[in-house]
Amino acid sequence: MPAGKPMQETPEPGSNERVAKVTGRPSPEKQAEAVAALMKQHGTMKEGQKWTLIASRWLEAWVNHTKCKAFWQYRPDEKSTGGFPAPDAIDNSPLKAPPRPGAGDTPDSIVQIRLNAQEIRDFFYVPKPVWEVLVSWYGGGPLVERGTKLAGVIEKRVKVDLHPVFLLVSKCKSDGEADNENTMALPCPREGNLGEVLKTLAAEGSSSSSSGSPKERKGESPMETEDSGETEGKETENKDKELPVRFWYLETKRKEFPFKVGERVEACYNNEWYIGDLDALPVEDEYNRYSVICDVDKKAGKSTPKTLVKVIRRVEKLEGEGDIVSTWRPVTGAQLTTELGILKLAKGGVCKLMVERKVEGKWVRELKIKKWRDFQVDDNVDCKDTQFKWLPAVIKKVRTGDVYVHYVGYKERWDEWIPINSDRLAEPGSKCKERGVDDDDYYSSSSWGSGAETRGSVGLRNLGNTCFMNSTLQCMNATPSLVNFFVDGDYLSQINPDAYKSHGRIAKEFGALVKEMWASRPHTVTPRNFKSAIGEFAPRFSGYAQQDSQELLACLLEGLHEDLNRVRKKPYFPDPAIGNGTDDEKVAAKAWKMYQAREDSVVIDNIYGQIRSQVICPECNKASVKFDECGILQLPFPSVDTKVQVITVVPADIAKPRIKYGVTVNKNGKIADLKDATGVLSGIKASRLAIAEVYTGKIYKVLSPKADVSSIMDNDVIYAFECPLLDPENMPGTGVILAKVKHNSEDHRSSITRESIPFVVALPARKMKAGEMKEIVGASALAHMRKSEGKGAAATSGRPFKIGFKTSSYGEDYKYDEDEEYDLGSAELLAAVVTWNDSDDYASVPIHEDKTIKDLGGAGGDMITLNGCLQAFTKEEVLTHGNEYRCPTCKKMQRGKKKLDLWRLPNILIVQLKRFQYTRAWRDKIDTNVDYPLEGLDMAPWTKSKEFKRNAIYDLYAVSCHGGGLGGGHYWAYAKNLVDKNWYTLNDSSVRKMSEQAVKTKEAYLLFYARRGFDGTRAARDAQAKSPKSSS
């Protein structure tokens, strides 16, 4: 007996029944040799083959038992010395998906894969002969068989079609009914369509007819019949009738009868049902509502008892109402060209059809050719809107003489009633590109204007200030994993029709757009439907105002993720993963596992990473570390998020010098932060500092600690005055008031008024005589008196100045009378003036410069590097006022030290250079040139994860650029073509090849990097192998 030949009769491979374990199997060594020989002979995957799936848990147990080394995905455990027992019968049942809504009853021959199954983790692909020999030895099942197909954009490769659409095809009998006893399950790729299947069946029928009529056997294709002779039919308007075969689908509906005025009905109002009389039909209401006079309103004696609702039902059903009626309908029009993955007839992955062949040149079933104006619900029609523009539309309702149309791609508020005979209606496809109720992928294109003939590099038409959108789409179109995933149609098996907000439309429109952009002919694409979809998902993009490309990218990634999220029922985790800095690997893995349990899509697989965020409490030094997901890495410019504010500190002690500091503070911080930073440099407590703006020698205003740092303009002169301490015993008071003091001179030609340094003094908030106040102010003013006696000293009892006060902000009416009394407890402000008798008596106090000021001289430069931006991103900073965090140890809010680091590095790294700065006081765009590498960006120094340091080299493949000023300008893109590897300038409709050196530009805004060695083809395959997680 040859090695590997079954010892007993092999169970029928197509059986899905679990069978008993077969006895008398070969030894483990012989099993390993037999399977290895079969894998060597059949292990190379080729197009058109049949491969089977086998559960990973079982195969791994078998590999350990036999020590077989034929599977590269899994190696036997060589370290074990005790051996492994033989596995039980093969059990593929964990791979089976639960019944899908809308799929109906499916035969046992169809096995649909569980929607979260992954290759290697859950199953392996094995050739059909390997499955047959394994099941002959061990028994089990069910058989999960899949075909292979050729796919790929960057390079063609063979892959398994894991989630096909199954066509349950029955032959049409001579009486016109379906032969349900001989139904064949025909798996078809989701990117295919029924029109292609019909052509294949026609060719097969013609071939079988010319070679004779084989007898039909059980399990054989029902398309091969004795009566499959091909006869030329008459030409008709529909091209599908030119073929000798056609499809019918079984339409199932509940019988309904139109409502009539005066009927007793129940109206649904605020989720409650009210009985009443139907007063008017929706035709009389602009919002398409029924008018019902409810009994409760009539009894209450309301003057206007009419209730307008959209949902009603009869109190007593009519005979036959609600009964299910099944009718065979022909598959025509857009149903033949729509992708199977989004075809409503194939909802749930299964499509039941009947195939009819001509017999002696005639059809078995009579097809009534209705006129195109004999409208039915869901019919397609071209419709002219109120702006005289032809648009594709769908019939939603039909009544005598009118139809209710919905414009495809537009919101329901534009739906309207139109007379059936109106010239605003035209045959579908006669005025617009043909599209159907299931096919919303409408992209007009032309063969001019692109300027390039390389596949994938095409222009996008500007719809009106949509350059920001075109720039983002061009960069996404150059992303390897996404291009393969969408062009190959793998996304069709993962679309979630119940996705939040978009209900799958973002993924459908983006997929259709990418397919059109990768068509084989050179052309320019108009992304009108994508704009409509993204506008519905995020209303801020619904108009035609200029927007930000990064904001659109973030919205697009969110929409794609929601539409393709494999998680249908999200678990809840009450406790977040937070560490203390000693167990980062464990905490990061836990955080990522929790995140993927809720968010799992091709976007997360390839574009999202993790950022490590650490905050240290300044009081207890407790470190709190958490890991946040990140899709777009937003990098600040060095010293852009902070500013260096020049501040002159005036100490209360007149013997101490004035010192000018360069204080670094967060631009988005508060004046309180500026006080704190100034206090650290000067050694003065922040609580004793008053920050003020000085203008022409006087204190213009004292800045509130709650004011924003951004309120300080670049040319403002800022001082920090130390407030003198008050002696509470000698100067009792209920509070403190600051007196703003300026210098003046009797000589009006003197420059003292404009150039002198003002100061502040603290006075008790109570009633005081002017003489008492002058003593306090004069003590501080003496710091400005020359050491040698001036000309006016004798006139003022040894002081060369006089002091006046005022409590009004209007005028210069200073009072010099010493007996004047001031109520400082109720005064809104107090200003004082020191008027010098002679300018020679005044001496300006020298101002020393701190080292922080001298260091400013060498700062700056016309260019920064991307590494410099990464350094600014990871720089430690102190949390500003208002952004404190609650320390878990101290149990109170703290201004901790925060530091960000990268952790998990994604396959696709998207970097935003934060050129646009917005605050309450100003808006600005940073035009600084950033030097970024085209190849070899090393991210290892910037990640704290040892795992991701090993493969952290990235190469640039796309750039989104912005030129011009803030609030306007223009966007365009540079992208590296995935086929010819050349760089192209993609500027709306214009496409031009460019040099690699020109990719570096000062207008760069978004940078798209791919990990070196990252195989977009493999990534797309892995994403296709994963599928939405069921809610069970």
Coordinates of C-alpha atoms in Angstrom, one line a residue, residues 596-905:
Q596 CA -8.4 46.0 20.0
A597 CA -11.3 44.2 21.8
R598 CA -13.4 47.2 20.9
E599 CA -11.7 48.7 17.8
D600 CA -10.3 46.2 15.2
S601 CA -10.1 47.1 11.5
V602 CA -7.6 47.3 8.7
V603 CA -7.0 50.9 9.7
I604 CA -6.0 49.9 13.2
D605 CA -3.9 47.1 11.9
N606 CA -1.7 49.3 9.8
I607 CA -2.0 53.0 10.8
Y608 CA -2.5 53.1 14.5
G609 CA 0.2 52.9 17.2
Q610 CA 0.6 53.7 20.9
I611 CA 1.9 56.7 22.7
R612 CA 3.3 56.4 26.3
S613 CA 2.2 59.2 28.5
Q614 CA 3.9 59.7 31.9
V615 CA 3.0 62.3 34.6
I616 CA 5.0 62.6 37.8
C617 CA 3.6 64.3 40.9
P618 CA 5.8 67.2 42.1
E619 CA 4.8 66.4 45.7
C620 CA 5.1 62.7 46.2
N621 CA 7.0 61.8 43.0
K622 CA 4.4 59.2 42.1
A623 CA 4.5 58.3 38.4
S624 CA 1.4 57.5 36.5
V625 CA 1.8 55.9 33.0
K626 CA -0.8 55.1 30.5
F627 CA -0.8 54.2 26.8
D628 CA -3.0 55.9 24.3
E629 CA -3.7 54.9 20.7
C630 CA -2.6 57.3 18.0
G631 CA -3.3 57.4 14.2
I632 CA -1.7 60.7 13.2
L633 CA 1.5 61.7 15.0
Q634 CA 1.1 65.5 15.5
L635 CA 4.6 67.0 15.9
P636 CA 5.1 70.6 17.2
F637 CA 7.8 72.8 15.9
P638 CA 10.7 73.4 18.4
S639 CA 9.9 76.3 20.6
V640 CA 6.6 76.8 18.9
D641 CA 4.4 75.5 21.7
T642 CA 6.5 77.6 24.1
K643 CA 7.6 81.2 24.0
V644 CA 10.5 83.1 25.6
Q645 CA 9.0 86.1 27.4
V646 CA 11.5 88.9 28.3
I647 CA 10.6 90.1 31.8
T648 CA 12.4 92.7 33.9
V649 CA 12.2 91.8 37.6
V650 CA 12.0 94.8 40.0
P651 CA 12.8 93.6 43.6
A652 CA 11.2 95.2 46.7
D653 CA 14.6 95.9 48.2
I654 CA 15.9 99.1 46.6
A655 CA 19.4 97.9 47.2
K656 CA 19.0 94.9 44.9
P657 CA 19.6 95.3 41.1
R658 CA 16.9 95.0 38.5
I659 CA 17.4 91.9 36.3
K660 CA 16.1 91.1 32.9
Y661 CA 15.2 87.4 32.3
G662 CA 14.2 85.3 29.3
V663 CA 11.4 83.2 30.8
T664 CA 10.2 80.1 28.9
V665 CA 6.5 79.5 29.2
N666 CA 3.8 77.5 27.4
K667 CA 2.0 79.7 24.8
N668 CA -1.3 78.2 25.9
G669 CA -0.6 78.8 29.5
K670 CA -1.8 81.5 32.0
I671 CA -0.1 84.5 33.5
A672 CA 0.1 82.4 36.7
D673 CA 2.4 80.0 34.8
L674 CA 4.5 83.0 33.8
K675 CA 4.7 84.1 37.5
D676 CA 5.8 80.7 38.6
A677 CA 8.5 80.4 36.0
T678 CA 9.7 84.0 36.8
G679 CA 9.8 83.2 40.5
V680 CA 12.0 80.1 39.8
L681 CA 14.5 82.2 37.9
S682 CA 14.6 85.2 40.3
G683 CA 14.2 83.4 43.6
I684 CA 11.2 85.4 44.5
K685 CA 8.0 83.7 45.6
A686 CA 5.4 83.8 42.8
S687 CA 2.7 85.0 45.2
R688 CA 4.7 88.2 45.8
L689 CA 5.1 89.1 42.1
A690 CA 2.8 91.4 40.1
I691 CA 3.1 91.0 36.3
A692 CA 2.5 94.3 34.5
E693 CA 2.8 95.9 31.1
V694 CA 4.8 99.1 31.0
Y695 CA 4.2 101.7 28.4
T696 CA 5.9 105.2 28.1
G697 CA 7.3 105.0 31.6
K698 CA 4.0 104.1 33.4
I699 CA 2.3 100.8 34.3
Y700 CA -0.3 100.4 31.6
K701 CA -2.1 97.5 33.2
V702 CA -1.5 94.7 35.8
L703 CA -2.1 91.3 34.2
S704 CA -4.5 89.0 35.9
P705 CA -3.1 85.6 36.9
K706 CA -6.0 84.0 35.0
A707 CA -5.2 85.9 31.8
D708 CA -3.7 84.0 28.8
V709 CA 0.0 84.2 28.0
S710 CA -1.1 84.6 24.4
S711 CA -2.6 88.0 25.3
I712 CA 1.0 89.4 25.5
M713 CA 2.0 90.8 22.2
D714 CA 5.6 90.5 20.9
N715 CA 6.3 94.2 21.3
D716 CA 4.9 94.5 24.8
V717 CA 7.3 95.5 27.6
I718 CA 6.6 93.3 30.6
Y719 CA 7.9 93.9 34.2
A720 CA 7.5 91.7 37.3
F721 CA 7.3 93.8 40.5
E722 CA 8.0 92.3 43.9
C723 CA 5.4 93.6 46.3
P724 CA 6.9 94.6 49.7
L725 CA 5.8 92.7 52.8
L726 CA 3.5 94.6 55.1
D727 CA 3.9 94.6 58.9
P728 CA 0.5 93.5 60.2
E729 CA 1.1 95.0 63.7
N730 CA 2.1 98.5 62.6
M731 CA -0.1 98.6 59.5
P732 CA -3.3 96.7 60.3
G733 CA -5.7 96.4 57.4
T734 CA -8.3 94.1 55.9
G735 CA -6.3 93.5 52.7
V736 CA -3.7 94.9 50.3
I737 CA -4.0 97.3 47.4
L738 CA -1.2 97.9 44.9
A739 CA -0.2 101.4 44.0
K740 CA 1.2 102.0 40.6
V741 CA 3.9 104.6 40.8
K742 CA 5.4 106.5 37.8
H743 CA 8.2 109.1 37.6
N744 CA 7.7 112.7 36.4
S745 CA 9.8 115.9 36.2
E746 CA 9.1 119.6 36.7
D747 CA 11.2 120.0 33.6
H748 CA 8.8 118.9 30.8
R749 CA 11.7 118.6 28.4
S750 CA 13.1 115.8 30.5
S751 CA 12.9 112.2 29.2
I752 CA 12.2 110.9 32.7
T753 CA 8.5 110.6 32.0
R754 CA 9.0 108.3 29.0
E755 CA 12.1 106.3 29.9
S756 CA 12.0 105.9 33.7
I757 CA 11.1 102.6 35.3
P758 CA 7.8 102.6 37.3
F759 CA 7.3 100.5 40.4
V760 CA 4.6 99.3 42.7
V761 CA 4.1 99.4 46.4
A762 CA 1.7 97.6 48.6
L763 CA -0.6 99.6 50.9
P764 CA -3.1 98.3 53.5
A765 CA -6.7 98.4 52.2
R766 CA -8.0 100.8 54.8
K767 CA -8.3 104.6 55.4
M768 CA -4.9 106.3 55.2
K769 CA -3.6 109.9 55.2
A770 CA -1.6 111.0 52.2
G771 CA 1.4 111.7 54.4
E772 CA 1.5 108.2 55.7
M773 CA 1.3 106.8 52.2
K774 CA 4.1 109.2 51.0
E775 CA 6.4 107.7 53.5
I776 CA 5.9 104.2 52.0
V777 CA 6.2 105.3 48.4
G778 CA 9.1 107.6 49.1
A779 CA 11.1 104.8 50.6
S780 CA 11.0 102.9 47.3
A781 CA 11.6 106.1 45.2
L782 CA 14.9 106.8 47.0
A783 CA 16.4 104.0 44.9
H784 CA 16.3 106.4 42.0
M785 CA 18.0 109.4 43.7
R786 CA 21.5 110.2 42.8
K787 CA 24.1 109.7 45.5
S788 CA 25.2 113.3 45.4
E789 CA 22.7 115.9 46.4
G790 CA 20.7 117.4 43.5
K791 CA 19.6 121.0 42.9
G792 CA 16.1 120.6 44.4
A793 CA 16.9 118.6 47.6
A794 CA 16.7 121.5 50.0
A795 CA 13.2 122.5 48.8
T796 CA 11.7 119.2 49.9
S797 CA 13.2 118.5 53.3
G798 CA 16.1 116.5 51.8
R799 CA 14.0 114.7 49.2
P800 CA 14.3 115.9 45.6
F801 CA 10.8 114.9 44.6
K802 CA 7.2 115.3 45.6
I803 CA 4.5 112.6 45.6
G804 CA 0.9 112.8 44.5
F805 CA -2.0 110.4 44.4
K806 CA -5.2 109.8 42.5
T807 CA -8.0 107.2 42.5
S808 CA -9.4 108.0 39.1
S809 CA -8.2 106.6 35.8
Y810 CA -9.2 109.8 33.9
G811 CA -7.0 112.8 33.7
E812 CA -3.8 113.7 35.6
D813 CA -5.4 115.3 38.7
Y814 CA -2.8 114.1 41.2
K815 CA -3.3 115.5 44.7
Y816 CA -0.2 116.5 46.7
D817 CA -1.9 117.6 50.0
E818 CA -0.5 115.5 52.9
D819 CA -3.8 115.8 54.9
E820 CA -5.9 114.3 52.1
E821 CA -7.4 111.0 53.3
Y822 CA -8.0 108.0 51.1
D823 CA -10.3 105.1 51.7
L824 CA -8.1 102.4 50.1
G825 CA -10.6 99.7 51.2
S826 CA -13.2 100.9 48.6
A827 CA -10.8 102.4 46.0
E828 CA -10.8 100.6 42.6
L829 CA -7.3 101.7 41.9
L830 CA -4.5 103.8 43.4
A831 CA -2.0 105.6 41.2
A832 CA 1.0 107.6 42.5
V833 CA 3.4 109.9 40.8
V834 CA 7.0 110.9 41.9
T835 CA 7.7 114.3 40.4
W836 CA 11.4 115.1 40.5
N837 CA 12.4 118.7 41.1
D838 CA 15.1 118.5 38.6
S839 CA 16.1 115.8 36.1
D840 CA 19.6 115.8 37.6
D841 CA 18.2 114.5 40.8
Y842 CA 16.8 111.3 39.1
A843 CA 19.2 108.5 38.4
S844 CA 18.1 105.5 36.3
V845 CA 18.6 102.2 38.0
P846 CA 20.8 99.9 35.9
I847 CA 19.3 96.7 34.5
H848 CA 21.4 93.6 34.4
E849 CA 20.8 90.8 31.9
D850 CA 20.5 87.2 33.1
K851 CA 22.1 84.3 31.2
T852 CA 18.7 83.4 29.8
I853 CA 18.7 86.6 27.9
K854 CA 22.3 86.1 26.6
D855 CA 21.3 82.6 25.4
L856 CA 18.7 84.1 23.1
G857 CA 21.3 85.6 20.9
G858 CA 22.3 82.3 19.3
A859 CA 18.9 80.8 19.0
G860 CA 16.9 80.6 15.8
G861 CA 17.7 79.4 12.3
D862 CA 15.9 79.1 8.9
M863 CA 15.6 75.3 9.0
I864 CA 14.8 72.6 11.5
T865 CA 14.8 68.8 11.2
L866 CA 12.2 66.2 11.7
N867 CA 14.2 64.8 14.6
G868 CA 14.0 68.3 16.1
C869 CA 10.2 68.1 16.0
L870 CA 10.3 64.7 17.5
Q871 CA 12.5 66.0 20.3
A872 CA 10.0 68.8 20.9
F873 CA 7.2 66.3 21.1
T874 CA 9.0 64.1 23.7
K875 CA 10.2 67.1 25.8
E876 CA 9.1 67.1 29.4
E877 CA 6.9 69.9 30.4
V878 CA 5.0 71.1 33.5
L879 CA 1.2 71.0 33.3
T880 CA -0.3 74.5 33.0
H881 CA -2.9 76.0 35.3
G882 CA -6.3 74.6 34.4
N883 CA -4.7 71.4 33.1
E884 CA -3.8 69.8 36.4
Y885 CA -4.3 66.1 37.0
R886 CA -5.5 64.3 40.1
C887 CA -2.6 62.5 41.8
P888 CA -3.9 59.0 42.9
T889 CA -1.5 59.2 46.0
C890 CA -2.0 62.8 47.1
K891 CA -5.7 62.7 46.2
K892 CA -5.6 66.2 44.9
M893 CA -5.0 68.2 41.7
Q894 CA -1.3 68.7 40.9
R895 CA 0.7 70.4 38.2
G896 CA 2.8 67.4 37.4
K897 CA 5.7 66.9 35.0
K898 CA 4.4 65.3 31.8
K899 CA 6.4 63.5 29.2
L900 CA 5.3 61.8 26.0
D901 CA 7.1 59.0 24.2
L902 CA 6.3 56.7 21.3
W903 CA 5.7 53.1 22.1
R904 CA 4.0 50.9 19.4
L905 CA 5.2 51.9 16.0

